[in-house]
Amino acid sequence: MQRLHRWRTHIGLSILAALSSGLIGAVWGRHYALADTLERNRKNFASLARYASDQRWAAMLGWGGLWLLYAAACWWMARRRHGSSTARKEAALVSIILIGWLAMALPWLWTYPGSSLDLFDYNGRGHMLAHMGLSPLSTTPAQAFNDAFYPYLAWRSVVDSYGPAWELISAGTHALAGDQPSLRATLTTALTLYRVQALLLSGGVAALLWLWLRRERPQLATSALLLWLWNPLVLYETANGGHNDGWMLILVLLAAGAVLRGRGVLALLALALAAHFKITALLVLPPLGIVYWRRWGWRRTGQALLIALPLAAAGSWLLFQPLGGWQVWRVWLDDRSRFAHGSLGYWWAYAQASDGKVTADLARQSGIVASSIFAALLLGLLLWGWRRRTDLATLAWGTVAGYLLIGAFWFQPWYGLWLLPWAVLSRSRRIMGLTLGYLALVSTQMFIETWWAPPLRAALGAHAPDLLIGVPQLLGILGGLLSLGWFWWSDRRSIRYTHEDLLMSSTGTRTLVIVAKEPTPGRVKTRLGATLGHDRAAALYRAFSADTFRLIDQLPATSLAIAHWPPEAGVHFQRELGARGLIFAQEGADFGARLHHAFATAAAHGAERIVLIGTDSPSLPISIIEQAFARLDDQHIDGVIGPCSDGGWYLLGLRQPHAALFHDIAWSTEVVYQQTLERAAAAGLRLESLPTWYDIDTEADLARLHSDLAARPDASASHTLPLLTPLLKRAEALQ
């Protein structure tokens, strides 16, 4: 029984995966098998079942059941005992998630495309390019073939709405399927290939999320796999719908990763390629640009633009050449702007239509209105993000959410999936909760719209189903505004800020605690302020802190915790760090009591190896911190301590809090290190010393700091170095 208890998460998730797979097979696989329904064209699940009442309720209850099982899986992940997971257990959990994902995807892989006919359009336009030599970007299917040849197309009289990169891949996919002896056989093979492609792309998105997060915490990365792969809408729209959004998402995530690593040219090229799949990829260009400029400066931003733009233009020209050249954009824009659907813009256009018919001119006007409102909101979001130094994932999430809720003149439920990767990467419980609620809402509306279309039309008019699609957008806006108000109010009432992801409630086994102050002039670096001026000293301290916070990005499987002072400084550190770690106020009668409280708080959140540092050593090598964590694995010692050249210590590492270490210490003197060793010996604790390092206390320390930072490979990312150079030049001039 004890062995089963240790593996309860694995067992629970296996059961939930089996139940979900069985539910999908029973509700959809049994009634809408592709082999039995492919002869019927331009249908959905509801019309295939002839709107039968029993099938309607089976679909609605089945969809609700899938979301409940998904919520249960998230709950199982949340109740894991953090710190008890071994590499073997984590690998087994990843295997269960991947196998469960495939088990849930397979029943949908062999069913009729139930909510979107895009798969048939992909195949038809792929046939145009691969076998007829016609560009889907300049030639409509109606000009290429008639209904007798291919009766499955939904978009017959307009050119395709995707970019040239997708058209070339789609043609390759169709060519790989080949033209079989019958249209039915061709469709079966082609639809399967498009769906397998969509599943592989979904797996690619999951892999990128996992790789992104595993350096911070392996358990968080595993949770990200489940959040994405087991999401009912992700499963449905990839395994059944076969949508091509995965290409765009993978490239956009690669662009975001390049931005954070200072690879501006690579980021722009990846984003440009993503836009040649779907033009909406350019939505994230403003937040990516803001973050890159903020982190790497305007000079590097300009250099990246000068190099990347000609390369992107050349690549674009090469992609468009086989499809008619750049001039096909005019046809595409004209065709695309004639439609409005599933958005608040459509509501506006419908309200303007005197006869209830949305004309092409009204659709264009609705697009202009929605885009103008979105542009104004985006400008406000970017200014807010710049001021608060908001993290990239949160900025991108806000941009995409604003577009989906307000700026989109054309909306489909699967567009909501564009939000989920950013929500996962934000590591914010609030953002994740809003995202999952929105996805559940839009996907449920999708089923209501298709299954309840006849009674809705009879009761409310012919346009009722189309208008219904805008309801989630309106509710999303109202819910978002109410949530923002609640978050603002609750934050203002609390001086503690704990930002943790949806599935993790602890800090993890390895935790780096950084003791930091709010950079208020006259209250930080006062000895430096006496010679440099308190404003300059505070600016330096802010840069020291920013460089110290960056250490967490270089520490794999390590959580971050910030113990701040004064207690009301929580708002400042929330703005600086967003949702990157645990943020809490120091508590205690003196500095020693506050240090003990920091260790106790980290331990209470599940940390088993705790390394505490300050912000006065921004050049501290990452190797010393790694050495400290490694030595804490040795059960023959109780902790590690890093002595400072001035007699203090710059690092203390413990497996559990020990109040005796902080009692009766003459803090901020040259005897702190020696007194700490004496307190440890008196308490029967063995502390092992690390290499000596130095703090920055006076102007004389700045030259060594400049030399150490300038010699680092990541010197260009330093916040401190740009401030030191003019200060040292000023000091030389004065001499």
XYZ file of C-alpha atoms in Angstrom:
735
model
C 0.000 0.000 0.000
C 2.847 2.370 0.813
C 4.366 1.750 -2.625
C 1.036 2.503 -4.303
C 0.717 5.670 -2.227
C 4.086 6.921 -3.464
C 2.942 6.454 -7.063
C -0.579 7.807 -6.557
C -0.125 10.710 -9.000
C 0.991 8.375 -11.753
C -1.877 5.975 -11.091
C -4.431 8.786 -10.897
C -3.311 10.347 -14.194
C -3.311 6.947 -15.921
C -6.906 6.378 -14.843
C -7.955 9.851 -15.987
C -6.279 9.372 -19.385
C -8.043 6.039 -19.855
C -11.405 7.560 -18.905
C -10.899 10.508 -21.280
C -9.889 8.261 -24.169
C -12.857 5.987 -23.539
C -15.235 8.951 -23.366
C -13.988 10.340 -26.698
C -14.336 6.948 -28.337
C -17.829 6.367 -26.964
C -19.279 9.795 -27.815
C -17.479 10.656 -31.056
C -15.501 7.695 -32.372
C -18.455 5.280 -32.366
C -20.962 7.588 -34.068
C -18.871 9.657 -36.462
C -16.199 7.275 -37.742
C -14.543 8.643 -40.872
C -15.141 5.401 -42.763
C -18.903 5.675 -42.220
C -19.419 9.419 -42.787
C -16.962 10.568 -45.444
C -19.490 10.264 -48.244
C -21.401 13.223 -46.766
C -19.836 16.597 -47.534
C -19.990 19.987 -45.795
C -21.344 18.521 -42.554
C -20.604 18.806 -38.872
C -21.335 16.450 -35.983
C -24.801 17.913 -35.474
C -25.888 17.697 -39.109
C -24.415 14.195 -39.440
C -26.637 13.146 -36.511
C -29.563 15.135 -38.000
C -29.690 17.127 -34.745
C -30.952 14.090 -32.830
C -31.713 14.993 -29.232
C -29.863 12.045 -27.695
C -26.707 12.782 -29.702
C -26.954 16.469 -28.824
C -26.973 15.766 -25.114
C -24.284 13.101 -25.476
C -22.007 15.637 -27.190
C -22.670 18.382 -24.646
C -22.248 16.112 -21.625
C -19.243 14.417 -23.195
C -17.527 17.750 -23.775
C -18.266 18.866 -20.235
C -16.953 15.543 -18.968
C -13.665 16.009 -20.815
C -13.142 19.392 -19.174
C -13.925 17.908 -15.763
C -11.409 15.113 -16.329
C -8.837 17.688 -17.437
C -9.498 19.705 -14.273
C -9.094 16.530 -12.221
C -5.742 15.858 -13.918
C -4.583 19.372 -13.008
C -5.711 18.741 -9.447
C -3.743 15.494 -9.279
C -0.634 17.321 -10.455
C -1.214 20.091 -7.906
C -1.366 17.707 -4.956
C 2.022 16.142 -5.669
C 4.486 16.315 -2.816
C 7.139 18.614 -4.180
C 10.587 17.547 -3.174
C 9.671 13.856 -3.072
C 9.817 13.439 -6.840
C 12.905 11.674 -8.197
C 14.242 11.764 -11.747
C 12.775 8.298 -12.284
C 9.334 9.367 -11.089
C 9.418 12.518 -13.191
C 10.391 10.540 -16.308
C 7.558 8.092 -15.640
C 5.125 10.980 -15.254
C 6.236 12.492 -18.570
C 5.720 9.086 -20.222
C 2.193 8.815 -18.799
C 1.334 12.303 -20.059
C 2.632 11.523 -23.563
C 0.945 8.119 -23.771
C -2.291 9.581 -22.407
C -2.135 12.361 -25.009
C -1.831 9.842 -27.849
C -4.564 7.645 -26.379
C -6.945 10.601 -26.272
C -5.961 11.788 -29.755
C -6.436 8.470 -31.578
C -10.262 8.253 -31.398
C -10.565 11.741 -32.878
C -7.998 10.967 -35.545
C -10.461 8.615 -37.274
C -13.632 10.706 -36.985
C -15.260 13.159 -39.362
C -14.010 16.795 -39.004
C -16.831 17.799 -36.729
C -16.683 21.566 -36.285
C -14.531 22.919 -39.108
C -14.158 21.992 -42.771
C -10.683 23.536 -43.016
C -9.115 20.117 -43.584
C -10.997 19.732 -46.844
C -9.871 23.211 -47.909
C -6.261 22.397 -47.032
C -6.436 19.309 -49.212
C -8.266 20.984 -52.113
C -5.850 23.892 -52.296
C -2.912 21.560 -51.825
C -4.170 19.669 -54.880
C -4.360 22.957 -56.840
C -0.693 23.732 -56.214
C 0.764 20.218 -56.244
C -1.092 18.730 -59.238
C -2.564 21.637 -61.182
C 0.190 24.231 -60.814
C -2.307 26.894 -59.656
C -1.565 29.327 -56.819
C -4.190 29.198 -54.028
C -3.238 32.807 -53.234
C -4.357 34.145 -56.606
C -6.793 31.506 -57.904
C -10.061 30.505 -56.227
C -11.141 26.852 -56.089
C -14.252 27.770 -58.125
C -11.914 28.786 -60.938
C -9.968 25.539 -60.657
C -12.635 22.851 -60.375
C -16.359 22.406 -59.824
C -18.418 20.729 -57.140
C -18.720 17.523 -59.096
C -14.944 17.093 -58.899
C -14.518 18.154 -55.286
C -17.766 18.822 -53.377
C -16.209 19.271 -49.924
C -14.920 22.852 -50.139
C -16.419 25.514 -47.892
C -14.441 28.486 -49.257
C -14.867 28.140 -53.022
C -15.049 31.735 -54.240
C -12.113 33.323 -52.369
C -8.360 32.866 -52.432
C -6.710 31.194 -49.453
C -6.139 33.212 -46.286
C -2.821 31.643 -45.274
C 0.722 32.592 -46.200
C 3.007 31.041 -48.820
C 4.928 28.913 -46.310
C 1.732 27.038 -45.441
C 0.682 26.692 -49.100
C 4.000 25.026 -49.956
C 3.807 22.659 -46.967
C 0.153 21.893 -47.701
C 1.026 21.060 -51.306
C 3.781 18.775 -50.054
C 1.405 17.059 -47.641
C -1.144 16.485 -50.398
C 1.551 15.232 -52.768
C 2.708 12.805 -50.073
C -0.845 11.489 -49.763
C -1.017 11.137 -53.545
C -4.083 10.794 -55.731
C -5.671 7.441 -54.879
C -8.013 5.478 -57.201
C -11.025 7.157 -55.596
C -11.710 10.531 -54.013
C -12.762 8.761 -50.813
C -9.403 6.956 -50.532
C -7.504 10.155 -51.346
C -9.379 12.082 -48.679
C -8.880 9.393 -46.045
C -5.111 9.410 -46.589
C -4.769 13.184 -46.939
C -6.925 14.051 -43.927
C -4.974 11.594 -41.802
C -1.660 13.137 -42.871
C -2.840 16.670 -42.113
C -4.042 15.539 -38.697
C -0.814 13.693 -37.906
C 1.063 16.842 -38.897
C -1.102 18.901 -36.519
C -0.469 16.411 -33.706
C 3.291 16.511 -34.281
C 3.189 20.307 -34.233
C 1.225 20.214 -30.980
C 3.909 17.948 -29.574
C 6.512 20.448 -30.779
C 4.792 23.270 -28.883
C 4.741 21.083 -25.760
C 8.439 20.266 -26.197
C 9.337 23.960 -26.417
C 7.335 24.737 -23.271
C 9.067 21.868 -21.478
C 12.537 22.945 -22.604
C 11.786 26.546 -21.633
C 10.688 25.672 -18.094
C 12.833 22.688 -17.165
C 15.821 24.859 -16.296
C 13.712 26.547 -13.643
C 11.940 23.480 -12.252
C 11.542 20.036 -13.842
C 8.190 19.585 -12.078
C 6.898 22.833 -13.542
C 7.981 21.675 -17.010
C 6.089 18.419 -16.528
C 3.005 20.348 -15.483
C 3.314 22.449 -18.657
C 3.170 19.272 -20.761
C -0.104 18.266 -19.139
C -1.606 21.750 -19.346
C -1.032 21.869 -23.103
C -1.288 18.284 -24.360
C -4.318 17.215 -22.310
C -6.316 20.391 -22.859
C -9.592 19.296 -24.527
C -9.581 22.131 -27.064
C -5.951 21.444 -28.022
C -6.735 17.758 -28.504
C -9.914 18.364 -30.453
C -8.591 21.020 -32.815
C -5.395 19.119 -33.634
C -6.437 15.460 -33.731
C -9.849 16.170 -35.270
C -9.621 19.634 -36.800
C -6.035 19.245 -38.045
C -5.464 23.001 -37.868
C -2.164 24.493 -38.948
C -1.709 26.965 -36.052
C 1.097 24.810 -34.630
C 3.536 26.077 -37.259
C 2.922 29.655 -36.188
C 3.080 28.894 -32.453
C 6.385 27.014 -32.688
C 8.068 29.789 -34.647
C 6.686 32.507 -32.370
C 7.958 30.655 -29.272
C 11.373 30.286 -30.905
C 11.347 34.033 -31.611
C 10.513 34.744 -27.959
C 13.350 32.521 -26.775
C 15.752 34.302 -29.119
C 14.658 37.693 -27.731
C 15.445 36.639 -24.170
C 18.880 35.413 -25.268
C 19.734 38.569 -27.141
C 19.493 37.011 -30.608
C 17.527 39.806 -32.238
C 18.204 38.827 -35.851
C 17.146 35.230 -35.239
C 14.006 36.431 -33.435
C 12.948 38.677 -36.322
C 13.579 35.989 -38.921
C 11.601 33.389 -36.947
C 8.726 35.834 -36.542
C 8.818 36.757 -40.231
C 8.627 33.086 -41.180
C 5.721 32.591 -38.766
C 3.892 35.463 -40.492
C 4.265 33.592 -43.788
C 2.145 30.842 -42.249
C -0.415 33.127 -40.591
C -0.170 36.904 -40.685
C -1.537 37.084 -37.116
C 1.913 35.972 -35.892
C 2.872 39.653 -36.140
C 0.621 40.337 -33.146
C 3.520 39.537 -30.830
C 6.005 41.780 -32.656
C 5.270 44.810 -30.379
C 5.785 42.942 -27.063
C 8.861 41.159 -28.418
C 10.275 44.465 -29.605
C 9.560 46.243 -26.319
C 11.228 43.507 -24.265
C 14.238 43.304 -26.586
C 14.746 47.077 -26.504
C 14.349 47.135 -22.728
C 16.817 44.295 -22.125
C 19.444 44.913 -24.789
C 19.178 48.615 -25.601
C 18.173 50.639 -28.639
C 21.554 50.224 -30.338
C 21.364 46.432 -30.508
C 17.701 46.677 -31.484
C 18.586 48.908 -34.410
C 21.421 46.639 -35.487
C 19.127 43.609 -35.427
C 16.569 45.422 -37.563
C 19.168 46.532 -40.108
C 20.438 42.977 -40.547
C 17.150 41.062 -40.296
C 14.869 43.173 -42.486
C 16.781 42.632 -45.769
C 17.115 38.916 -45.005
C 13.396 38.647 -44.190
C 12.485 40.511 -47.396
C 14.648 38.195 -49.478
C 13.141 35.119 -47.834
C 9.630 36.482 -48.354
C 10.311 37.069 -52.035
C 11.549 33.489 -52.446
C 8.464 32.069 -50.709
C 6.032 34.124 -52.776
C 7.669 33.517 -56.143
C 6.139 30.048 -56.810
C 2.719 31.442 -55.847
C 2.511 34.538 -58.020
C 4.833 37.001 -56.298
C 4.131 39.733 -53.787
C 1.265 41.155 -55.819
C -1.032 38.352 -54.614
C -1.263 40.210 -51.287
C -3.674 42.685 -52.864
C -6.077 39.898 -53.829
C -5.743 38.296 -50.407
C -6.410 41.548 -48.517
C -9.422 42.377 -50.662
C -10.957 38.928 -50.188
C -10.216 38.695 -46.488
C -11.561 42.132 -45.587
C -14.999 41.262 -46.990
C -15.838 38.964 -44.078
C -16.610 39.402 -40.384
C -17.505 36.495 -38.151
C -17.613 35.413 -34.539
C -16.494 38.721 -33.066
C -17.785 41.866 -31.439
C -16.945 43.536 -34.740
C -19.556 41.318 -36.345
C -22.078 42.479 -33.741
C -21.292 46.085 -34.673
C -21.659 45.331 -38.400
C -24.937 43.460 -37.801
C -26.295 46.403 -35.787
C -25.508 48.754 -38.695
C -27.182 46.520 -41.304
C -30.691 47.729 -42.054
C -31.885 44.382 -43.422
C -29.837 42.181 -41.088
C -27.349 41.345 -43.869
C -23.683 42.144 -43.255
C -22.290 43.447 -46.550
C -18.634 43.497 -47.573
C -18.464 47.250 -46.897
C -19.875 46.816 -43.394
C -17.414 43.997 -42.748
C -14.523 46.253 -43.767
C -15.816 49.031 -41.525
C -16.139 46.646 -38.592
C -12.531 45.584 -39.117
C -11.395 49.224 -39.033
C -13.376 49.951 -35.857
C -12.144 46.829 -34.039
C -8.533 47.372 -35.141
C -8.565 51.009 -34.030
C -9.825 50.116 -30.554
C -7.293 47.296 -30.294
C -4.419 49.555 -31.396
C -5.260 52.081 -28.676
C -5.436 49.349 -26.041
C -2.188 47.808 -27.278
C -0.397 51.124 -26.955
C -1.613 51.411 -23.378
C -0.547 47.834 -22.621
C 2.950 48.403 -24.011
C 3.407 51.613 -22.031
C 2.214 49.829 -18.890
C 4.549 46.897 -19.590
C 7.520 49.218 -20.160
C 6.872 51.115 -16.952
C 6.398 47.999 -14.837
C 9.073 45.953 -16.641
C 6.478 43.247 -17.256
C 7.844 39.895 -18.394
C 7.605 38.870 -22.031
C 5.068 36.058 -21.579
C 2.615 38.301 -19.732
C 2.944 41.072 -22.328
C 2.429 38.625 -25.189
C -0.547 37.074 -23.422
C -2.140 40.483 -22.909
C -1.591 41.404 -26.566
C -3.112 38.206 -27.922
C -6.004 38.357 -25.437
C -6.782 41.930 -26.477
C -6.803 40.947 -30.139
C -9.047 37.922 -29.621
C -11.524 39.778 -27.437
C -11.628 43.088 -29.291
C -9.382 43.396 -32.338
C -10.354 40.292 -34.297
C -12.927 40.917 -37.017
C -12.819 37.180 -37.723
C -12.796 34.697 -34.838
C -12.848 30.920 -34.530
C -12.788 28.988 -31.218
C -9.395 27.384 -31.859
C -7.779 30.832 -32.006
C -8.067 30.757 -28.221
C -5.221 28.243 -28.221
C -2.835 31.072 -29.096
C -3.192 32.205 -25.477
C -2.315 28.957 -23.735
C 1.493 28.807 -24.317
C 1.902 32.353 -23.030
C -0.281 31.584 -20.009
C 1.905 28.560 -19.203
C 5.118 30.564 -19.589
C 3.807 33.426 -17.453
C 3.762 31.021 -14.477
C 0.872 33.068 -13.102
C -2.049 31.339 -11.455
C -4.261 34.290 -12.301
C -3.432 34.330 -16.009
C -3.747 30.558 -16.246
C -7.132 30.600 -14.535
C -8.454 33.304 -16.877
C -7.105 31.446 -19.914
C -8.555 28.051 -19.054
C -11.901 29.625 -18.208
C -11.956 31.413 -21.563
C -10.990 28.262 -23.489
C -13.712 26.269 -21.752
C -16.207 29.014 -22.600
C -15.360 29.373 -26.310
C -15.181 25.619 -26.870
C -18.536 25.016 -25.163
C -20.055 27.817 -27.222
C -18.770 26.013 -30.337
C -20.825 22.944 -29.462
C -23.874 25.005 -28.547
C -23.683 26.904 -31.831
C -23.595 23.754 -33.974
C -25.978 21.513 -32.028
C -28.579 24.146 -31.146
C -28.546 26.047 -34.455
C -32.100 25.074 -35.604
C -33.914 26.055 -32.390
C -31.801 29.215 -32.106
C -32.697 30.268 -35.651
C -36.356 29.481 -35.057
C -36.486 31.479 -31.842
C -34.109 34.389 -32.503
C -33.666 34.642 -36.268
C -31.353 33.378 -38.970
C -28.285 35.186 -37.632
C -28.620 33.944 -34.037
C -25.883 31.236 -34.231
C -23.411 33.712 -35.751
C -24.188 36.309 -33.100
C -23.837 33.671 -30.375
C -20.149 33.276 -31.224
C -19.503 36.801 -29.933
C -20.920 35.997 -26.491
C -17.656 34.478 -25.142
C -15.821 37.591 -26.324
C -18.190 39.850 -24.405
C -18.076 37.642 -21.319
C -14.299 37.459 -21.640
C -14.048 41.266 -21.625
C -16.386 41.612 -18.648
C -14.683 38.784 -16.771
C -11.264 40.220 -17.525
C -12.226 43.672 -16.264
C -13.769 42.249 -13.088
C -10.703 40.049 -12.517
C -8.299 42.946 -13.021
C -10.309 45.000 -10.531
C -10.270 42.190 -8.010
C -6.532 41.564 -8.458
C -5.766 45.265 -8.024
C -7.928 45.498 -4.912
C -6.529 42.330 -3.309
C -2.949 43.362 -4.082
C -3.485 46.741 -2.495
C -4.802 45.091 0.651
C -1.865 42.727 1.052
C 1.826 43.316 1.608
C 2.661 39.742 0.631
C 2.939 38.736 -3.004
C 3.254 35.066 -3.826
C 3.128 34.419 -7.561
C 3.118 30.695 -8.225
C 2.014 28.687 -11.239
C -1.297 26.823 -11.443
C 0.026 23.372 -10.646
C 2.833 24.117 -8.212
C 2.297 25.396 -4.704
C 5.841 25.037 -3.392
C 9.193 26.589 -4.206
C 10.839 23.270 -5.144
C 13.736 21.383 -3.546
C 16.443 23.895 -4.591
C 15.624 27.468 -3.731
C 17.738 30.582 -4.142
C 16.627 33.208 -1.621
C 17.699 36.759 -2.439
C 17.520 39.332 0.356
C 16.764 42.684 -1.286
C 15.744 46.231 -0.462
C 13.640 48.665 -2.429
C 16.141 51.004 -4.180
C 15.134 54.213 -2.426
C 17.770 56.996 -2.477
C 19.250 57.546 0.968
C 18.186 54.103 2.232
C 20.437 51.820 0.174
C 24.216 51.903 -0.383
C 24.588 54.862 1.955
C 28.404 54.573 2.040
C 28.483 54.799 -1.730
C 25.930 57.579 -1.601
C 28.229 59.662 0.586
C 30.708 60.001 -2.308
C 28.601 59.382 -5.453
C 25.355 60.950 -4.381
C 22.361 58.999 -3.126
C 20.527 59.028 -6.454
C 23.498 57.423 -8.243
C 23.939 54.947 -5.401
C 20.268 53.930 -5.601
C 20.529 53.503 -9.391
C 23.578 51.286 -8.890
C 21.744 49.247 -6.268
C 18.808 48.751 -8.656
C 21.263 47.463 -11.277
C 22.987 45.211 -8.689
C 19.590 43.727 -7.852
C 18.634 43.188 -11.499
C 21.910 41.346 -12.181
C 21.466 39.251 -9.042
C 17.904 38.325 -10.059
C 19.260 37.150 -13.440
C 21.204 34.396 -11.681
C 18.050 32.291 -11.478
C 17.992 31.983 -15.275
C 21.329 30.171 -15.132
C 20.413 27.737 -12.353
C 18.603 24.613 -13.578
C 15.848 23.136 -11.428
C 16.044 26.018 -8.956
C 13.258 28.196 -7.608
C 13.563 31.878 -6.780
C 12.379 33.561 -3.591
C 12.724 37.273 -2.783
C 12.750 38.400 0.853
C 12.167 42.143 0.589
C 12.529 45.121 2.875
C 10.704 47.288 3.802
C 7.491 45.272 4.120
C 5.504 47.640 1.879
C 7.989 47.142 -1.002
C 6.051 44.151 -2.334
C 4.496 46.199 -5.145
C 7.960 47.206 -6.391
C 9.261 43.647 -6.528
C 6.059 42.393 -8.112
C 6.652 44.882 -10.921
C 10.309 43.924 -11.252
C 9.829 40.167 -11.260
C 6.237 39.505 -12.307
C 5.452 35.843 -11.624
C 9.020 34.536 -11.563
C 9.068 33.372 -7.956
C 7.929 33.666 -4.375
C 7.937 37.255 -3.058
C 7.496 37.929 0.648
C 8.323 40.587 3.238
C 11.073 40.097 5.794
C 9.817 39.801 9.361
C 11.643 40.082 12.661
C 12.894 42.418 15.344
C 16.416 42.680 13.896
C 18.351 41.688 10.778
C 19.237 38.250 12.189
C 15.591 37.469 12.926
C 14.658 38.578 9.409
C 17.277 36.251 7.878
C 15.960 33.344 9.933
C 12.437 34.184 8.791
C 13.594 34.066 5.134
C 14.974 30.530 5.590
C 11.853 29.437 7.486
C 9.543 30.801 4.774
C 11.417 28.985 1.999
C 11.363 25.751 4.004
C 7.638 26.128 4.664
C 7.098 26.238 0.892
C 8.841 22.917 0.377
C 12.479 23.932 -0.123
C 14.956 21.277 1.029
C 18.194 23.004 -0.018
C 18.192 26.754 0.560
C 20.933 29.129 -0.536
C 20.582 32.740 0.632
C 22.483 35.649 -0.895
C 22.217 39.436 -0.928
C 22.390 41.914 -3.780
C 25.797 43.433 -2.929
C 27.821 40.921 -4.994
C 26.510 41.252 -8.583
C 29.665 39.621 -9.985
C 29.244 36.449 -7.903
C 30.068 33.489 -10.196
C 27.243 31.063 -10.832
C 29.712 28.227 -10.178
C 29.920 29.186 -6.495
C 26.136 28.988 -6.108
C 26.101 25.616 -7.878
C 28.891 24.463 -5.567
C 26.830 25.543 -2.560
C 23.803 23.522 -3.700
C 26.006 20.515 -4.479
C 27.647 20.577 -1.025
C 24.221 20.658 0.633
C 23.703 17.130 -0.712
C 26.440 15.971 1.674
C 24.719 14.714 4.805
C 27.969 15.032 6.801
C 27.668 18.821 6.892
C 24.798 21.064 7.970
C 25.402 24.012 5.702
C 27.797 26.121 3.662
C 28.983 29.687 4.130
C 30.763 32.064 1.754
C 33.143 34.453 3.543
C 33.583 38.045 2.352
C 36.938 39.751 2.124
C 35.632 42.413 4.538
C 34.858 39.909 7.327
C 31.180 39.321 6.585
C 29.600 36.570 4.498
C 27.970 36.777 1.050
C 26.196 33.381 1.039
C 24.680 30.993 3.524
C 23.251 27.634 2.546
C 21.186 25.356 4.809
C 18.926 22.348 4.500
C 16.706 23.620 7.309
C 16.429 26.824 9.353
C 18.597 27.195 12.480
C 17.712 30.249 14.593
C 20.913 29.941 16.636
C 23.034 30.971 13.639
C 21.515 34.454 13.612
C 21.403 35.215 17.349
C 23.622 37.886 18.893
C 25.605 38.764 15.746
C 27.222 42.197 15.283
C 25.791 42.733 11.815
C 27.549 45.019 9.293
C 30.922 44.578 11.010
C 34.131 42.715 10.150
C 33.372 39.906 12.653
C 30.099 38.621 11.145
C 31.687 35.591 9.433
C 33.681 34.557 12.508
C 30.720 35.018 14.852
C 28.480 32.928 12.571
C 31.025 30.073 12.676
C 31.115 30.355 16.484
C 27.309 30.213 16.740
C 27.294 27.155 14.462
C 29.907 25.370 16.593
C 27.992 26.175 19.781
C 24.818 24.686 18.237
C 26.649 21.558 17.079
C 26.360 22.522 13.407
C 29.095 22.035 10.850
C 29.421 24.780 8.231
C 31.730 24.278 5.272
C 33.376 27.394 3.826
C 33.222 28.327 0.146
C 35.741 30.481 -1.776
C 36.103 34.056 -0.524
C 34.332 36.754 -2.546
C 33.662 40.448 -2.065
C 30.811 42.889 -1.437
C 30.421 46.322 -2.980
C 30.424 48.846 -0.158
C 32.578 51.776 -1.239
C 33.641 53.559 -4.417
C 36.993 51.773 -4.248
C 35.243 48.434 -4.904
C 33.761 49.581 -8.229
C 36.931 49.160 -10.328
C 37.210 45.457 -9.457
C 33.520 44.981 -10.096
C 33.832 46.625 -13.532
C 36.781 44.384 -14.418
C 34.990 41.204 -13.350
C 31.739 42.041 -15.141
C 33.465 43.151 -18.358
C 35.332 39.826 -18.552
C 32.139 37.762 -18.506
C 30.708 36.209 -21.707
C 27.317 37.757 -20.900
C 28.725 41.230 -20.248
C 26.338 42.777 -22.771
C 23.372 41.658 -20.638
C 24.671 43.286 -17.461
C 22.562 46.071 -15.969
C 25.457 47.276 -13.803
C 28.218 47.605 -16.388
C 26.686 50.535 -18.353
C 26.441 52.519 -15.091
C 29.987 51.760 -13.955
C 31.803 52.924 -17.073
C 30.882 56.635 -16.817
C 31.442 56.592 -13.047
C 34.980 55.250 -13.424
C 35.752 57.735 -16.212
C 34.521 60.509 -13.948
C 36.748 59.249 -11.128
C 39.787 59.182 -13.462
C 39.069 62.715 -14.636
C 38.887 63.957 -11.049
C 42.253 62.370 -10.284
